[in-house]
Every structure is written in structure tokens, then in C-alpha cells.
mmCIF file with all atom_site columns, C-alpha atoms in Angstrom:
data_model
loop_
_atom_site.group_PDB
_atom_site.id
_atom_site.type_symbol
_atom_site.label_atom_id
_atom_site.label_alt_id
_atom_site.label_comp_id
_atom_site.label_asym_id
_atom_site.label_entity_id
_atom_site.label_seq_id
_atom_site.pdbx_PDB_ins_code
_atom_site.Cartn_x
_atom_site.Cartn_y
_atom_site.Cartn_z
_atom_site.occupancy
_atom_site.B_iso_or_equiv
_atom_site.pdbx_formal_charge
_atom_site.auth_seq_id
_atom_site.auth_comp_id
_atom_site.auth_asym_id
_atom_site.auth_atom_id
_atom_site.pdbx_PDB_model_num
ATOM 1   C CA . MET A 1 1   ? 3.458  45.659 50.023  1.00 0.00 ? 38  MET A CA 1
ATOM 2   C CA . PRO A 1 2   ? 6.086  45.318 47.464  1.00 0.00 ? 39  PRO A CA 1
ATOM 3   C CA . CYS A 1 3   ? 6.222  45.583 43.684  1.00 0.00 ? 40  CYS A CA 1
ATOM 4   C CA . PRO A 1 4   ? 5.183  42.857 41.255  1.00 0.00 ? 41  PRO A CA 1
ATOM 5   C CA . LEU A 1 5   ? 8.121  43.300 39.206  1.00 0.00 ? 42  LEU A CA 1
ATOM 6   C CA . GLY A 1 6   ? 10.495 43.891 42.083  1.00 0.00 ? 43  GLY A CA 1
ATOM 7   C CA . SER A 1 7   ? 12.986 47.045 42.403  1.00 0.00 ? 44  SER A CA 1
ATOM 8   C CA . ALA A 1 8   ? 12.624 50.253 40.403  1.00 0.00 ? 45  ALA A CA 1
ATOM 9   C CA . GLY A 1 9   ? 16.530 50.102 39.153  1.00 0.00 ? 46  GLY A CA 1
ATOM 10  C CA . ALA A 1 10  ? 15.204 46.002 38.150  1.00 0.00 ? 47  ALA A CA 1
ATOM 11  C CA . GLN A 1 11  ? 12.376 47.682 36.591  1.00 0.00 ? 48  GLN A CA 1
ATOM 12  C CA . ASP A 1 12  ? 14.153 49.839 35.064  1.00 0.00 ? 49  ASP A CA 1
ATOM 13  C CA . GLY A 1 13  ? 16.697 47.349 34.135  1.00 0.00 ? 50  GLY A CA 1
ATOM 14  C CA . TYR A 1 14  ? 13.318 45.534 32.777  1.00 0.00 ? 51  TYR A CA 1
ATOM 15  C CA . ARG A 1 15  ? 13.267 48.248 30.168  1.00 0.00 ? 52  ARG A CA 1
ATOM 16  C CA . ASP A 1 16  ? 16.086 48.396 28.787  1.00 0.00 ? 53  ASP A CA 1
ATOM 17  C CA . ASP A 1 17  ? 16.629 44.923 28.190  1.00 0.00 ? 54  ASP A CA 1
ATOM 18  C CA . ILE A 1 18  ? 13.456 45.450 26.413  1.00 0.00 ? 55  ILE A CA 1
ATOM 19  C CA . MET A 1 19  ? 15.054 48.870 24.317  1.00 0.00 ? 56  MET A CA 1
ATOM 20  C CA . MET A 1 20  ? 17.722 46.434 23.674  1.00 0.00 ? 57  MET A CA 1
ATOM 21  C CA . GLU A 1 21  ? 16.358 43.525 22.118  1.00 0.00 ? 58  GLU A CA 1
ATOM 22  C CA . GLN A 1 22  ? 13.949 46.266 19.616  1.00 0.00 ? 59  GLN A CA 1
ATOM 23  C CA . GLN A 1 23  ? 17.544 48.023 19.224  1.00 0.00 ? 60  GLN A CA 1
ATOM 24  C CA . ALA A 1 24  ? 18.989 44.151 17.838  1.00 0.00 ? 61  ALA A CA 1
ATOM 25  C CA . SER A 1 25  ? 15.858 42.932 16.028  1.00 0.00 ? 62  SER A CA 1
ATOM 26  C CA . ALA A 1 26  ? 15.520 46.508 13.892  1.00 0.00 ? 63  ALA A CA 1
ATOM 27  C CA . THR A 1 27  ? 18.665 45.782 12.852  1.00 0.00 ? 64  THR A CA 1
ATOM 28  C CA . GLU A 1 28  ? 19.033 41.787 12.169  1.00 0.00 ? 65  GLU A CA 1
ATOM 29  C CA . PRO A 1 29  ? 17.595 40.784 8.485   1.00 0.00 ? 66  PRO A CA 1
ATOM 30  C CA . ASN A 1 30  ? 14.425 39.896 8.307   1.00 0.00 ? 67  ASN A CA 1
ATOM 31  C CA . LEU A 1 31  ? 14.565 36.250 7.188   1.00 0.00 ? 68  LEU A CA 1
ATOM 32  C CA . VAL A 1 32  ? 11.600 34.904 6.700   1.00 0.00 ? 69  VAL A CA 1
ATOM 33  C CA . LEU A 1 33  ? 10.998 37.553 4.626   1.00 0.00 ? 70  LEU A CA 1
ATOM 34  C CA . GLU A 1 34  ? 14.128 37.114 2.629   1.00 0.00 ? 71  GLU A CA 1
ATOM 35  C CA . ARG A 1 35  ? 13.938 33.380 1.736   1.00 0.00 ? 72  ARG A CA 1
ATOM 36  C CA . GLU A 1 36  ? 10.252 35.615 0.735   1.00 0.00 ? 73  GLU A CA 1
ATOM 37  C CA . ILE A 1 37  ? 11.874 37.699 -1.439  1.00 0.00 ? 74  ILE A CA 1
ATOM 38  C CA . ALA A 1 38  ? 14.282 34.963 -2.943  1.00 0.00 ? 75  ALA A CA 1
ATOM 39  C CA . GLY A 1 39  ? 11.600 33.242 -3.830  1.00 0.00 ? 76  GLY A CA 1
ATOM 40  C CA . LEU A 1 40  ? 10.003 35.593 -5.158  1.00 0.00 ? 77  LEU A CA 1
ATOM 41  C CA . ILE A 1 41  ? 12.996 35.733 -7.510  1.00 0.00 ? 78  ILE A CA 1
ATOM 42  C CA . VAL A 1 42  ? 13.357 32.350 -8.571  1.00 0.00 ? 79  VAL A CA 1
ATOM 43  C CA . THR A 1 43  ? 10.132 32.146 -9.045  1.00 0.00 ? 80  THR A CA 1
ATOM 44  C CA . GLY A 1 44  ? 9.195  35.646 -10.892 1.00 0.00 ? 81  GLY A CA 1
ATOM 45  C CA . LEU A 1 45  ? 11.974 35.687 -13.410 1.00 0.00 ? 82  LEU A CA 1
ATOM 46  C CA . ASN A 1 46  ? 11.999 31.364 -13.819 1.00 0.00 ? 83  ASN A CA 1
ATOM 47  C CA . LEU A 1 47  ? 16.085 31.028 -12.734 1.00 0.00 ? 84  LEU A CA 1
ATOM 48  C CA . ASP A 1 48  ? 16.901 27.389 -12.367 1.00 0.00 ? 85  ASP A CA 1
ATOM 49  C CA . MET A 1 49  ? 18.140 27.519 -8.770  1.00 0.00 ? 86  MET A CA 1
ATOM 50  C CA . ALA A 1 50  ? 16.886 27.285 -5.335  1.00 0.00 ? 87  ALA A CA 1
ATOM 51  C CA . PRO A 1 51  ? 16.476 30.421 -3.588  1.00 0.00 ? 88  PRO A CA 1
ATOM 52  C CA . GLU A 1 52  ? 18.373 29.245 -0.683  1.00 0.00 ? 89  GLU A CA 1
ATOM 53  C CA . ALA A 1 53  ? 20.712 29.246 -2.834  1.00 0.00 ? 90  ALA A CA 1
ATOM 54  C CA . ILE A 1 54  ? 20.832 33.072 -3.358  1.00 0.00 ? 91  ILE A CA 1
ATOM 55  C CA . GLN A 1 55  ? 23.129 34.535 -0.680  1.00 0.00 ? 92  GLN A CA 1
ATOM 56  C CA . PRO A 1 56  ? 21.594 37.727 0.920   1.00 0.00 ? 93  PRO A CA 1
ATOM 57  C CA . GLU A 1 57  ? 25.354 39.834 -0.005  1.00 0.00 ? 94  GLU A CA 1
ATOM 58  C CA . ASP A 1 58  ? 26.283 39.006 -2.984  1.00 0.00 ? 95  ASP A CA 1
ATOM 59  C CA . PRO A 1 59  ? 24.890 41.535 -5.729  1.00 0.00 ? 96  PRO A CA 1
ATOM 60  C CA . LEU A 1 60  ? 21.214 41.055 -7.176  1.00 0.00 ? 97  LEU A CA 1
ATOM 61  C CA . TYR A 1 61  ? 22.573 42.606 -10.687 1.00 0.00 ? 98  TYR A CA 1
ATOM 62  C CA . GLY A 1 62  ? 25.342 41.357 -13.149 1.00 0.00 ? 99  GLY A CA 1
ATOM 63  C CA . GLU A 1 63  ? 26.998 37.994 -11.037 1.00 0.00 ? 100 GLU A CA 1
ATOM 64  C CA . PRO A 1 64  ? 26.981 35.621 -9.434  1.00 0.00 ? 101 PRO A CA 1
ATOM 65  C CA . LEU A 1 65  ? 23.596 35.871 -10.390 1.00 0.00 ? 102 LEU A CA 1
ATOM 66  C CA . GLY A 1 66  ? 23.207 37.117 -13.979 1.00 0.00 ? 103 GLY A CA 1
ATOM 67  C CA . LEU A 1 67  ? 20.539 38.918 -13.562 1.00 0.00 ? 104 LEU A CA 1
ATOM 68  C CA . ASP A 1 68  ? 20.618 42.235 -16.285 1.00 0.00 ? 105 ASP A CA 1
ATOM 69  C CA . SER A 1 69  ? 17.750 45.883 -15.549 1.00 0.00 ? 106 SER A CA 1
ATOM 70  C CA . ILE A 1 70  ? 15.358 43.822 -17.379 1.00 0.00 ? 107 ILE A CA 1
ATOM 71  C CA . ASP A 1 71  ? 15.224 41.453 -14.396 1.00 0.00 ? 108 ASP A CA 1
ATOM 72  C CA . ILE A 1 72  ? 15.455 43.903 -11.768 1.00 0.00 ? 109 ILE A CA 1
ATOM 73  C CA . LEU A 1 73  ? 12.562 45.937 -13.642 1.00 0.00 ? 110 LEU A CA 1
ATOM 74  C CA . GLU A 1 74  ? 10.256 42.673 -13.683 1.00 0.00 ? 111 GLU A CA 1
ATOM 75  C CA . VAL A 1 75  ? 11.263 42.119 -9.011  1.00 0.00 ? 112 VAL A CA 1
ATOM 76  C CA . ALA A 1 76  ? 10.430 45.036 -8.828  1.00 0.00 ? 113 ALA A CA 1
ATOM 77  C CA . LEU A 1 77  ? 6.871  44.630 -10.652 1.00 0.00 ? 114 LEU A CA 1
ATOM 78  C CA . VAL A 1 78  ? 7.195  40.674 -8.469  1.00 0.00 ? 115 VAL A CA 1
ATOM 79  C CA . LEU A 1 79  ? 7.861  42.959 -4.677  1.00 0.00 ? 116 LEU A CA 1
ATOM 80  C CA . SER A 1 80  ? 5.240  45.644 -5.876  1.00 0.00 ? 117 SER A CA 1
ATOM 81  C CA . LYS A 1 81  ? 2.151  42.944 -6.290  1.00 0.00 ? 118 LYS A CA 1
ATOM 82  C CA . GLN A 1 82  ? 3.226  40.915 -3.525  1.00 0.00 ? 119 GLN A CA 1
ATOM 83  C CA . PHE A 1 83  ? 4.540  44.232 -1.123  1.00 0.00 ? 120 PHE A CA 1
ATOM 84  C CA . GLY A 1 84  ? 2.821  47.023 -2.015  1.00 0.00 ? 121 GLY A CA 1
ATOM 85  C CA . ILE A 1 85  ? 5.475  48.726 -2.072  1.00 0.00 ? 122 ILE A CA 1
ATOM 86  C CA . GLN A 1 86  ? 6.959  51.578 -5.237  1.00 0.00 ? 123 GLN A CA 1
ATOM 87  C CA . LEU A 1 87  ? 10.101 51.949 -7.388  1.00 0.00 ? 124 LEU A CA 1
ATOM 88  C CA . LYS A 1 88  ? 10.264 53.771 -10.057 1.00 0.00 ? 125 LYS A CA 1
ATOM 89  C CA . ALA A 1 89  ? 13.133 52.807 -12.554 1.00 0.00 ? 126 ALA A CA 1
ATOM 90  C CA . ASP A 1 90  ? 14.987 56.470 -12.850 1.00 0.00 ? 127 ASP A CA 1
ATOM 91  C CA . GLY A 1 91  ? 14.910 55.803 -8.560  1.00 0.00 ? 128 GLY A CA 1
ATOM 92  C CA . GLU A 1 92  ? 17.936 57.923 -7.167  1.00 0.00 ? 129 GLU A CA 1
ATOM 93  C CA . ASP A 1 93  ? 17.887 55.040 -5.476  1.00 0.00 ? 130 ASP A CA 1
ATOM 94  C CA . ASN A 1 94  ? 17.575 51.423 -7.163  1.00 0.00 ? 131 ASN A CA 1
ATOM 95  C CA . PHE A 1 95  ? 20.941 51.022 -7.078  1.00 0.00 ? 132 PHE A CA 1
ATOM 96  C CA . ARG A 1 96  ? 21.094 50.580 -3.457  1.00 0.00 ? 133 ARG A CA 1
ATOM 97  C CA . ILE A 1 97  ? 17.921 48.939 -2.726  1.00 0.00 ? 134 ILE A CA 1
ATOM 98  C CA . PHE A 1 98  ? 18.954 46.465 -5.331  1.00 0.00 ? 135 PHE A CA 1
ATOM 99  C CA . ALA A 1 99  ? 22.604 46.031 -3.725  1.00 0.00 ? 136 ALA A CA 1
ATOM 100 C CA . SER A 1 100 ? 21.797 42.852 -2.314  1.00 0.00 ? 137 SER A CA 1
ATOM 101 C CA . LEU A 1 101 ? 19.703 40.866 -1.705  1.00 0.00 ? 138 LEU A CA 1
ATOM 102 C CA . ARG A 1 102 ? 19.166 41.465 2.448   1.00 0.00 ? 139 ARG A CA 1
ATOM 103 C CA . ALA A 1 103 ? 19.924 45.447 1.360   1.00 0.00 ? 140 ALA A CA 1
ATOM 104 C CA . LEU A 1 104 ? 15.572 44.351 -1.244  1.00 0.00 ? 141 LEU A CA 1
ATOM 105 C CA . THR A 1 105 ? 14.756 43.311 1.863   1.00 0.00 ? 142 THR A CA 1
ATOM 106 C CA . ALA A 1 106 ? 15.412 46.230 4.792   1.00 0.00 ? 143 ALA A CA 1
ATOM 107 C CA . TYR A 1 107 ? 13.679 48.255 2.106   1.00 0.00 ? 144 TYR A CA 1
ATOM 108 C CA . VAL A 1 108 ? 10.695 46.532 1.911   1.00 0.00 ? 145 VAL A CA 1
ATOM 109 C CA . GLY A 1 109 ? 10.636 45.139 5.082   1.00 0.00 ? 146 GLY A CA 1
ATOM 110 C CA . GLU A 1 110 ? 10.400 49.643 5.526   1.00 0.00 ? 147 GLU A CA 1
ATOM 111 C CA . HIS A 1 111 ? 7.852  50.043 2.908   1.00 0.00 ? 148 HIS A CA 1
ATOM 112 C CA . ARG A 1 112 ? 5.573  47.317 2.469   1.00 0.00 ? 149 ARG A CA 1
ATOM 113 C CA . THR A 1 113 ? 1.702  47.849 2.576   1.00 0.00 ? 150 THR A CA 1
ATOM 114 C CA . LYS A 1 114 ? -0.088 45.049 2.537   1.00 0.00 ? 151 LYS A CA 1
#
């Protein structure tokens, strides 16, 4: 009786395709989460801009958004409440985590508990 999914070689190719898709999705940005976080930044800081105006690769600290260290602390508090992540004010990775919206989204995606 033939295998319902085709030959063994076809099954191996199918598994390879699935693994490649999983690896790609692990490295691709989560655009839905990215937009949600952009919205939380805008509303949490009462910024006079649309969340879509935050470019994913632009720095969060300083220009073009003009955020300062107090703003970053407020964003960390909002994210902690929304996603259950814990960020320390003196964390060694903070510059990397808050480097951009995309970097922040990747961190939240990996560490969220909610």
C-alpha cells in the first residue's frame, strides 16, 4: 500500500520545507506585535503621532522620536504591565533592547509571559 503522503523522499522534502518555514518565521519580525507595541508607545507617552509613523529600524532613544531616558522607563513600565516582561533600569542589555522598535518587539516576543 502506498504511503498517504507519498514516497519517503517526498516526506523528507516536506519535513525540510516545514523546518525551513519555522526557521524563517523565527527570524522574521512579528509585525502584529510590532504594531501593538508602537501603539503602546504612542498612547503610553501621549505622542502626537500615529503608531504607523514609528519606523521599525529607527532608534527609539533620541531622534527621530525624541525619547529620553524617562520616556524609555515609561515604555518599560507599560510593556511590563501588558506583556509581563521584567526590565531593569540598569540592565546591561537595555541599549540593545531599546535600539529600535524592531529590537524591542523581538525582545518582547521572546520574553513575554502574557
